[in-house]
Coordinates of C-alpha atoms and ligand atoms in Angstrom, one line a residue:
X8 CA -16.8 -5.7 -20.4
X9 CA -14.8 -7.2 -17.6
X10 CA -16.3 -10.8 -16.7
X11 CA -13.2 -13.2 -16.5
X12 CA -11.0 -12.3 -14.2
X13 CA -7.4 -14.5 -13.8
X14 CA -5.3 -13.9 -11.0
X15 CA -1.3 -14.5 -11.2
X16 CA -0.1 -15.5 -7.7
X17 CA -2.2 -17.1 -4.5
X18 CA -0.2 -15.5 -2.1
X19 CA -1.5 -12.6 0.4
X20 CA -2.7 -10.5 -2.1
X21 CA -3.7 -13.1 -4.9
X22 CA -5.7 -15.0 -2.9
X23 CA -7.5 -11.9 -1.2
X24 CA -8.2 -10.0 -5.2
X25 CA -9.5 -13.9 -5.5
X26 CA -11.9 -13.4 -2.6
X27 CA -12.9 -9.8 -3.7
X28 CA -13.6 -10.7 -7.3
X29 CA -15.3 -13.6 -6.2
X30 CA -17.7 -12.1 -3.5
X31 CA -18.5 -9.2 -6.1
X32 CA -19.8 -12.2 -8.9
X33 CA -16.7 -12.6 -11.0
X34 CA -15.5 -15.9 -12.0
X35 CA -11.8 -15.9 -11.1
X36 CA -8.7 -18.3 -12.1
X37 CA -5.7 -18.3 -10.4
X38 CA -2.6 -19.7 -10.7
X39 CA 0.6 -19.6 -9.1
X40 CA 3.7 -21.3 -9.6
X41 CA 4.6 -22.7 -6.5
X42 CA 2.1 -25.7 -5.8
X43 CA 1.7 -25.8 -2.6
X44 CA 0.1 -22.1 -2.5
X45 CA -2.5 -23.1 -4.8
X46 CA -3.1 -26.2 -3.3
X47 CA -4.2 -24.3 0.1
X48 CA -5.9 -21.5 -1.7
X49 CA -9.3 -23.1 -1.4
X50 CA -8.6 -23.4 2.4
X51 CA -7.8 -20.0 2.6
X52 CA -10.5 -18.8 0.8
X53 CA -12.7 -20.4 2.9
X54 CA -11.8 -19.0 5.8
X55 CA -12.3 -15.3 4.7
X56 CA -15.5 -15.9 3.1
X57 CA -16.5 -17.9 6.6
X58 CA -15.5 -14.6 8.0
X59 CA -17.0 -12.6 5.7
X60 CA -20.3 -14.8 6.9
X61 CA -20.1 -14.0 10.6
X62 CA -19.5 -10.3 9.8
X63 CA -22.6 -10.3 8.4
X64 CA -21.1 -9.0 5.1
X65 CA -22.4 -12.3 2.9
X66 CA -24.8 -14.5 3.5
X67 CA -23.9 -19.0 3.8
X68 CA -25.2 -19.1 0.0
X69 CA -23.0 -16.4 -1.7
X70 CA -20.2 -17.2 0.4
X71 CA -20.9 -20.6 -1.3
X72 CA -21.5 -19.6 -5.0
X73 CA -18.2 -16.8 -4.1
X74 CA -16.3 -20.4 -3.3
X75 CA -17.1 -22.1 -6.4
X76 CA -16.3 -19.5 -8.6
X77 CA -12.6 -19.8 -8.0
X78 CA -10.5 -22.1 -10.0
X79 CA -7.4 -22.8 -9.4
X80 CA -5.3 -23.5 -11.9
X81 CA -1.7 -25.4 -12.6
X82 CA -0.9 -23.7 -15.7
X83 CA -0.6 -19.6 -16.3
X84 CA -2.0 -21.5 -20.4
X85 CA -4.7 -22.1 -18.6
X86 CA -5.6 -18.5 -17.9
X87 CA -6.1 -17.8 -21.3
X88 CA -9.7 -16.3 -22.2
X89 CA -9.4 -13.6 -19.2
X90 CA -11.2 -10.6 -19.9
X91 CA -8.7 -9.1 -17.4
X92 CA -5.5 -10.3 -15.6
X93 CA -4.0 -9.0 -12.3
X94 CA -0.5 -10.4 -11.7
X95 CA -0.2 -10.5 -7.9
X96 CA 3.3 -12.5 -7.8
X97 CA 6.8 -11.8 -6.1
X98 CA 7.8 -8.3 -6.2
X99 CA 10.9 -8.9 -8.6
X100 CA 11.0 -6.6 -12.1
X101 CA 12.5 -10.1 -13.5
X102 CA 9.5 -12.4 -12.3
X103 CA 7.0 -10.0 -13.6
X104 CA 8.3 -9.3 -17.0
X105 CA 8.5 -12.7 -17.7
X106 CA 5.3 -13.5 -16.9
X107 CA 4.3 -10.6 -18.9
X108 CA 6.0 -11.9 -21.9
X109 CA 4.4 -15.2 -21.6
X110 CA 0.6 -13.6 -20.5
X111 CA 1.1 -11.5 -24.0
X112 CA 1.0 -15.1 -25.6
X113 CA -1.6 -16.4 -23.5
X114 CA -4.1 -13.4 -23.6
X115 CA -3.6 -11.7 -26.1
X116 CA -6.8 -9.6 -26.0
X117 CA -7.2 -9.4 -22.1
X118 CA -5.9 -6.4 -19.7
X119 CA -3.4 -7.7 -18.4
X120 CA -2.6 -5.5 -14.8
X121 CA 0.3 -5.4 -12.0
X122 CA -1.0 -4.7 -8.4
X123 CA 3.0 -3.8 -7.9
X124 CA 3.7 -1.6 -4.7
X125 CA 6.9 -0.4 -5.5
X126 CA 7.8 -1.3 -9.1
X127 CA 7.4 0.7 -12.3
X128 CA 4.2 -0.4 -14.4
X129 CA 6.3 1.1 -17.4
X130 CA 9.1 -1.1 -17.2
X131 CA 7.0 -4.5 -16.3
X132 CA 4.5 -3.8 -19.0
X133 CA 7.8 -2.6 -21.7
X134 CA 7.9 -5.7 -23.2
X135 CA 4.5 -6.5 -24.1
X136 CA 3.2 -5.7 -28.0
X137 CA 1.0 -3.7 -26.7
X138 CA 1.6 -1.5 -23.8
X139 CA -1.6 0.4 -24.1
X140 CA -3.5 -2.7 -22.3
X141 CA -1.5 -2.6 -18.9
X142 CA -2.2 -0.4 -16.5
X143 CA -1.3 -0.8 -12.6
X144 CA -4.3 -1.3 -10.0
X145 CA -2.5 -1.3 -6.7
X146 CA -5.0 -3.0 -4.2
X147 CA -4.1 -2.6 -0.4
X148 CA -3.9 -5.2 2.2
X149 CA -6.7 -7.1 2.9
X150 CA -8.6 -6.2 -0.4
X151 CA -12.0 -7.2 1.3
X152 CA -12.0 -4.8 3.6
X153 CA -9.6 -1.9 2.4
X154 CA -11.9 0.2 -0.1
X155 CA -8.7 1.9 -1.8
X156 CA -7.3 1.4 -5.1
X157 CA -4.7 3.5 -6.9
X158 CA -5.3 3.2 -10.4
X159 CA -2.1 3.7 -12.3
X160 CA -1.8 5.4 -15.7
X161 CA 2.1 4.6 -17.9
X162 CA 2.2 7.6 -20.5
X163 CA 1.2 4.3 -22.8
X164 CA -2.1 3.1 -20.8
X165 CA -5.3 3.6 -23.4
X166 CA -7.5 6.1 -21.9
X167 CA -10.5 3.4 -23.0
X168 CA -7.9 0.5 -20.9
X169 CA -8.0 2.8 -17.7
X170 CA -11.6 3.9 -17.7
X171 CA -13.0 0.3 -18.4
X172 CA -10.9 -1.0 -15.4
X173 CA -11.7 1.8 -13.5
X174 CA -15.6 1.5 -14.0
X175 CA -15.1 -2.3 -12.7
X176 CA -13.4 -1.4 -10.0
X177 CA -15.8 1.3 -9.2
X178 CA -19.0 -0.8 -9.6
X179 CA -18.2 -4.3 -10.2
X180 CA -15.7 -4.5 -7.2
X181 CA -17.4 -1.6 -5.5
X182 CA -13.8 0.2 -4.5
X183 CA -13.1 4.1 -4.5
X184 CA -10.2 4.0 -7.6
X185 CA -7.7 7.0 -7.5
X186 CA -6.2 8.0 -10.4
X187 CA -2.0 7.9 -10.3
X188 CA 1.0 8.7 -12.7
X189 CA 3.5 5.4 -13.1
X190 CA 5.6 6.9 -10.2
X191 CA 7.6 5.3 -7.4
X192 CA 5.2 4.6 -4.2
X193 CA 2.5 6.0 -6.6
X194 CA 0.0 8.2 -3.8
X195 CA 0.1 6.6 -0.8
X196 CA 3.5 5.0 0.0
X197 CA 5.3 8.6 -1.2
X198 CA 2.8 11.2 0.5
X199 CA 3.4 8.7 3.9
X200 CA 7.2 8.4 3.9
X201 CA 8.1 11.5 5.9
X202 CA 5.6 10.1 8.7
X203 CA 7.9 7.7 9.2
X204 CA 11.0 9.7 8.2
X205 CA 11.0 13.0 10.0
X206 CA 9.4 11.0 13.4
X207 CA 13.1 9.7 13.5
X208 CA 14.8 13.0 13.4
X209 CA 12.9 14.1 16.1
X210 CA 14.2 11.1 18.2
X211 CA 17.3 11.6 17.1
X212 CA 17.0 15.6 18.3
X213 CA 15.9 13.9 21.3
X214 CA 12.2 13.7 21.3
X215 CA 10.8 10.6 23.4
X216 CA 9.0 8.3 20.8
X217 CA 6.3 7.9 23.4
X218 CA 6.0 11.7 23.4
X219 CA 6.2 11.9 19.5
X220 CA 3.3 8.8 19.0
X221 CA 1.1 11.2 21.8
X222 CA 1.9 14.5 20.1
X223 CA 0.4 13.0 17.0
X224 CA -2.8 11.2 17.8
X225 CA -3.0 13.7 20.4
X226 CA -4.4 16.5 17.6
X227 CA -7.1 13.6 16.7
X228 CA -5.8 13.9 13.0
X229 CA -4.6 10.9 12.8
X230 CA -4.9 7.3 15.0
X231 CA -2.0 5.7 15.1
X232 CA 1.7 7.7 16.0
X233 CA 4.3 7.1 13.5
X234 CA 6.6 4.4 16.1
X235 CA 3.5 2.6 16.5
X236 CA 2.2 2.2 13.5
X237 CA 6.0 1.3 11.8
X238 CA 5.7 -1.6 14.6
X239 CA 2.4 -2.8 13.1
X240 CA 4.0 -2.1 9.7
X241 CA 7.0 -3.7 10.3
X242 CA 10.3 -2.2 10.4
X243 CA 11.8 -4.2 8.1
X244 CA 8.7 -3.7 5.6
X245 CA 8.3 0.5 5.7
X246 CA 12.5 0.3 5.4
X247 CA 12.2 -1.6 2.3
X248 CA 9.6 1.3 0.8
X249 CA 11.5 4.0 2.0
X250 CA 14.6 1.8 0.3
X251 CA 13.1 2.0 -3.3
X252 CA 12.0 5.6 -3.1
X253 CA 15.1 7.0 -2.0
X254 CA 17.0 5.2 -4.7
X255 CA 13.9 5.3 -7.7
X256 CA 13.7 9.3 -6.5
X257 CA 17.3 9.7 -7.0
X258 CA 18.7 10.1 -3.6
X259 CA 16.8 13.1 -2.4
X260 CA 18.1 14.2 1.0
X261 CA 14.5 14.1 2.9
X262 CA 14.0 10.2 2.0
X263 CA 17.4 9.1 3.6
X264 CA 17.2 5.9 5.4
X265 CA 17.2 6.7 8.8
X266 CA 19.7 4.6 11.2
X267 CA 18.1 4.0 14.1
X268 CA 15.3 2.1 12.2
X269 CA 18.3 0.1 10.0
X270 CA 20.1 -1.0 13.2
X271 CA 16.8 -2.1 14.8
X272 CA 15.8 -4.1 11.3
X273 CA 19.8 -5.8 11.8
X274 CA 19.1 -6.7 15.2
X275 CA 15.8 -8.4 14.4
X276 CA 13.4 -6.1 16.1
X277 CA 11.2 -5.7 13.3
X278 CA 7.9 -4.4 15.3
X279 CA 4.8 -6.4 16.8
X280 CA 5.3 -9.6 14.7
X281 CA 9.0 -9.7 16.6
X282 CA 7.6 -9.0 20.1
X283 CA 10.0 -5.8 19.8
X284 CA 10.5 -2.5 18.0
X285 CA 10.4 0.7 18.4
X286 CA 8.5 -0.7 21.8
X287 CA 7.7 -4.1 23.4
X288 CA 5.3 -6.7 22.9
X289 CA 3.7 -9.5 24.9
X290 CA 0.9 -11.8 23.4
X291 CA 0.2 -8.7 21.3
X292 CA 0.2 -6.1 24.1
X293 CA 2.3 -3.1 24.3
X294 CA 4.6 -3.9 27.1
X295 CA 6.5 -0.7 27.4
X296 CA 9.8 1.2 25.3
X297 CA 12.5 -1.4 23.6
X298 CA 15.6 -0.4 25.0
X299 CA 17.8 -1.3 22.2
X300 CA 15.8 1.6 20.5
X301 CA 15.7 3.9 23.4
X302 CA 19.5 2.6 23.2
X303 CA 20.2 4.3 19.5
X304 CA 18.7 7.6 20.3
X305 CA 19.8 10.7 22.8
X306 CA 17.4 11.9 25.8
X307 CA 16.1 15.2 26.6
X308 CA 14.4 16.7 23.6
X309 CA 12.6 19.9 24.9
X310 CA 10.0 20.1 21.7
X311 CA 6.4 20.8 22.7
X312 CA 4.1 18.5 21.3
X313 CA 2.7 21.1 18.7
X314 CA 6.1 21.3 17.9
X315 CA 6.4 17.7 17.1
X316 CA 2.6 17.9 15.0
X317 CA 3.6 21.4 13.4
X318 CA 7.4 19.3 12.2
X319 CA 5.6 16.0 11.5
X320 CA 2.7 17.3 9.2
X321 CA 4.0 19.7 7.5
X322 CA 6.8 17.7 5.9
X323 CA 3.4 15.2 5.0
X324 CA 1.9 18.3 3.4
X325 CA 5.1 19.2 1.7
X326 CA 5.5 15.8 -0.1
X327 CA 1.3 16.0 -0.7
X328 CA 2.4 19.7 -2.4
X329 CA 5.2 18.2 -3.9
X330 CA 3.6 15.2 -5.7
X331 CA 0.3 17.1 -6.5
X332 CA 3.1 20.0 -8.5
X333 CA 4.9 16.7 -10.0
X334 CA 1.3 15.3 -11.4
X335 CA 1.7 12.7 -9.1
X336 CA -2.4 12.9 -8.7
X337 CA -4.2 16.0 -7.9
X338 CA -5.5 17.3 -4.5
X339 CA -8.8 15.3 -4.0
X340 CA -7.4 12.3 -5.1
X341 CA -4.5 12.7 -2.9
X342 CA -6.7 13.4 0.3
X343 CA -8.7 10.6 -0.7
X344 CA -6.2 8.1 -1.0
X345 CA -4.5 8.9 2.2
X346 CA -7.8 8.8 4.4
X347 CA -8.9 5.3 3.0
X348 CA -5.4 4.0 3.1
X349 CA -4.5 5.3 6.6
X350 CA -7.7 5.7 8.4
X351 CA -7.3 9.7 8.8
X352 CA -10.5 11.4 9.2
X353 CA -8.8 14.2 7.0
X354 CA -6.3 14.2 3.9
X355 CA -3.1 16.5 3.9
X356 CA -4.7 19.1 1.5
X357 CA -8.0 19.2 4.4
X358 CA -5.3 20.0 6.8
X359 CA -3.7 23.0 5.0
X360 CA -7.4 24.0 4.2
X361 CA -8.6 23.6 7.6
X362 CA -5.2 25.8 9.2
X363 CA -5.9 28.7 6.3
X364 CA -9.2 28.8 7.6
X365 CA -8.4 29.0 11.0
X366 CA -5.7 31.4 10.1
X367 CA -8.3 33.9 8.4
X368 CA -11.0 33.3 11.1
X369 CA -8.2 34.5 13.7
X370 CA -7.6 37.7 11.5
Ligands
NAD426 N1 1.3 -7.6 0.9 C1 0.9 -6.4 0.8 O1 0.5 -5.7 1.7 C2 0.8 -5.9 -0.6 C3 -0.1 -4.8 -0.9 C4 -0.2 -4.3 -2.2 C5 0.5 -4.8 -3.2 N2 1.4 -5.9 -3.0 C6 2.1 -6.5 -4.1 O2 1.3 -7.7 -4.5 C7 2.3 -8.6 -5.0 C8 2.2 -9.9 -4.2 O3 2.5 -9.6 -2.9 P1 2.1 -10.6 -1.7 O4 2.2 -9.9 -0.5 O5 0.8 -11.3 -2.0 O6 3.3 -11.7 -1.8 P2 3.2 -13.2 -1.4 O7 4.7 -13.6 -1.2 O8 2.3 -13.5 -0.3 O9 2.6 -14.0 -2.7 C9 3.3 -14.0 -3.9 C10 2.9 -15.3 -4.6 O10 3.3 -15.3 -5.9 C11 3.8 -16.6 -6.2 N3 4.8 -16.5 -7.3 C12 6.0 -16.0 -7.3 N4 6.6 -16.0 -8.5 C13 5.6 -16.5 -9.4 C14 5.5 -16.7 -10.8 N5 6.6 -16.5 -11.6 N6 4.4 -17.2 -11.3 C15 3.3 -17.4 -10.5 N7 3.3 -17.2 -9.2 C16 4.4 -16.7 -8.6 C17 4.4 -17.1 -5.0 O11 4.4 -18.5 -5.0 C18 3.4 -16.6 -3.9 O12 2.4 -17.5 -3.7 C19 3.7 -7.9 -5.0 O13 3.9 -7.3 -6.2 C20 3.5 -6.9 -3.9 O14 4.4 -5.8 -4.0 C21 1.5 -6.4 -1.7

């Protein structure tokens, strides 16, 4: 039974686990090694439970008793006695398995979990005596209010250490888990890359990235175009996924880097939180195109929009086909995670079922 929960790390994630756990009952330590993140971490907490309070999602008293169940703590010693232990800290394969070493120490009986995006759960948890007792739970950003969790099995994971932490998250945390093979981007940041990826080679065939971002929301499948949402992103962010999976994949052709989104992460145009990107910002409006990308690509692409959908989703339902053959995860869970994690009102596999259908309705 999963009662004490310790968090490693108060930043973005750490702190909003911290606020999750708490909200949903659990009495939560955290530390973090850098002091002045744990010193504001009751701050910060307060202001999303405050928020969770004018939402109408907690009432004053449990945003109260959510508050004073979080301790912060100076020392990861002092985390010992943690039923279970998700290390939220820098994304670094060093940082981790050092603190992995030392948690093995510390608690020796607990789960101790990674919510890594982009590292391998095998290799953090390698060192540990025990392997069997640390699985991945990859929570998204913010935790409170994203309901998606990929749950990440290593061929080592205990099946009793996966369903226990997969029954907490289900009902203790009330979160839809997936279930995911230790593989790079796991579900979500794989099955998305060629959103991001083939989007650019239409621009660079010429497509408009206005007319791209249109063709695409256009079909109601999805509500953000692929330029926009990298600028919410962050270009410098989705390059740094699409990074690791090309090289953790080995290289394969379709996850190549694409330039236009390096030079514009060189130049500093890394999206809304820049004021420029793919387009142009003002006080958070969309101001128009960004000429230094309109700059990198060539004009006159004479794709019809169902052109641009047809080339856009199906290389998203090839990687869907390709992870789901791999054992990535299998359809359902697949569909799942991409709806909760994107907002679609339909998973890759629903599209391919929904076109068959059409197909043999037409016949
Ligand atoms: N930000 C996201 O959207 C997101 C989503 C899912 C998963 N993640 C993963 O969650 C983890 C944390 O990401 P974040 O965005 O919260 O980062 P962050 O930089 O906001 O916070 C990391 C915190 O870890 C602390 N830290 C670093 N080394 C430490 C150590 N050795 N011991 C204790 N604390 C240490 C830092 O002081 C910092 O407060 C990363 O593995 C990241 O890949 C991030």
């Amino acid at each position: 039974m999963i009662s004490r929960v310790a968090i490693v790390g108060a930043g973005t994630m750490g702190a909003g686990i911290a606020q999750l756990c708490a909200q949903s009952g659990f009495s939560v330590k955290v530390f973090d090694s850098f002091p002045a993140a744990l010193k504001s971490l009751p701050q910060r907490l307060r202001s999303g439970l405050d928020a969770a309070v004018l939402k109408g999602k907690l009432t004053t008293a449990q945003a109260e008793r959510a508050a004073a169940s979080v301790s912060p703590c100076a020392a990861l010693e002092d985390l010992g006695g943690a039923d279970l232990v998700i290390e939220a800290a820098a994304e670094d394969l060093k940082v981790k398995q050092d603190l992995f070493a030392r948690l093995d120490a510390i608690c020796p009986d607990a789960i101790l979990a990674t919510n890594t995006s982009s590292l391998s759960v095998t290799e953090i948890s390698a060192g540990l005596k025990s392997p069997e007792r640390a699985p991945g739970i990859h929570f998204f950003h913010p935790p409170v209010v994203m309901k998606l969790v990929e749950m990440i099995r290593t061929a080592k994971t205990s099946p009793e250490v996966f369903h226990g932490v997969w029954d907490w998250v289900l009902t203790g945390l009330r979160r839809t888990p997936v279930d995911v093979k230790d593989t790079p981007g796991f579900i979500v940041n794989r099955v998305m890359r060629p959103y991001y990826l083939e989007s650019q080679r239409l621009a660079l065939e010429g497509a408009a990235i206005t007319t791209v971002d249109e063709a695409c929301r256009g079909v109601g499948l999805v509500p953000m175009g692929p330029f926009e949402l990298m600028d919410l992103i962050g270009l410098d962010v989705n390059l740094a996924i699409t990074k690791v999976l090309y090289e953790s994949l080995g290289r394969p052709e379709r996850f190549t880097p694409q330039f236009p989104q390096e030079r514009l992460v060189e130049k500093g145009a890394l999206g809304r939180k820049a004021g420029r990107g793919w387009y142009l910002y003002e006080a958070a409006q969309r101001t128009g195109e960004n000429p230094e990308a309109a700059d990198l690509l060539p004009r006159g692409g004479v794709l019809t929009s169902a052109e641009i959908w047809s080339r856009i989703s199906g290389a998203l339902k090839s990687e869907a086909e390709l992870a789901r053959a791999e054992g990535v995860a299998g359809r359902a869970d697949i569909d799942t995670a991409i709806k909760l994690a994107m907002n679609f009102p339909q998973g890759p596999f629903e599209w391919q079922d929904r076109s068959a259908n059409t197909a043999k309705q037409g016949r």
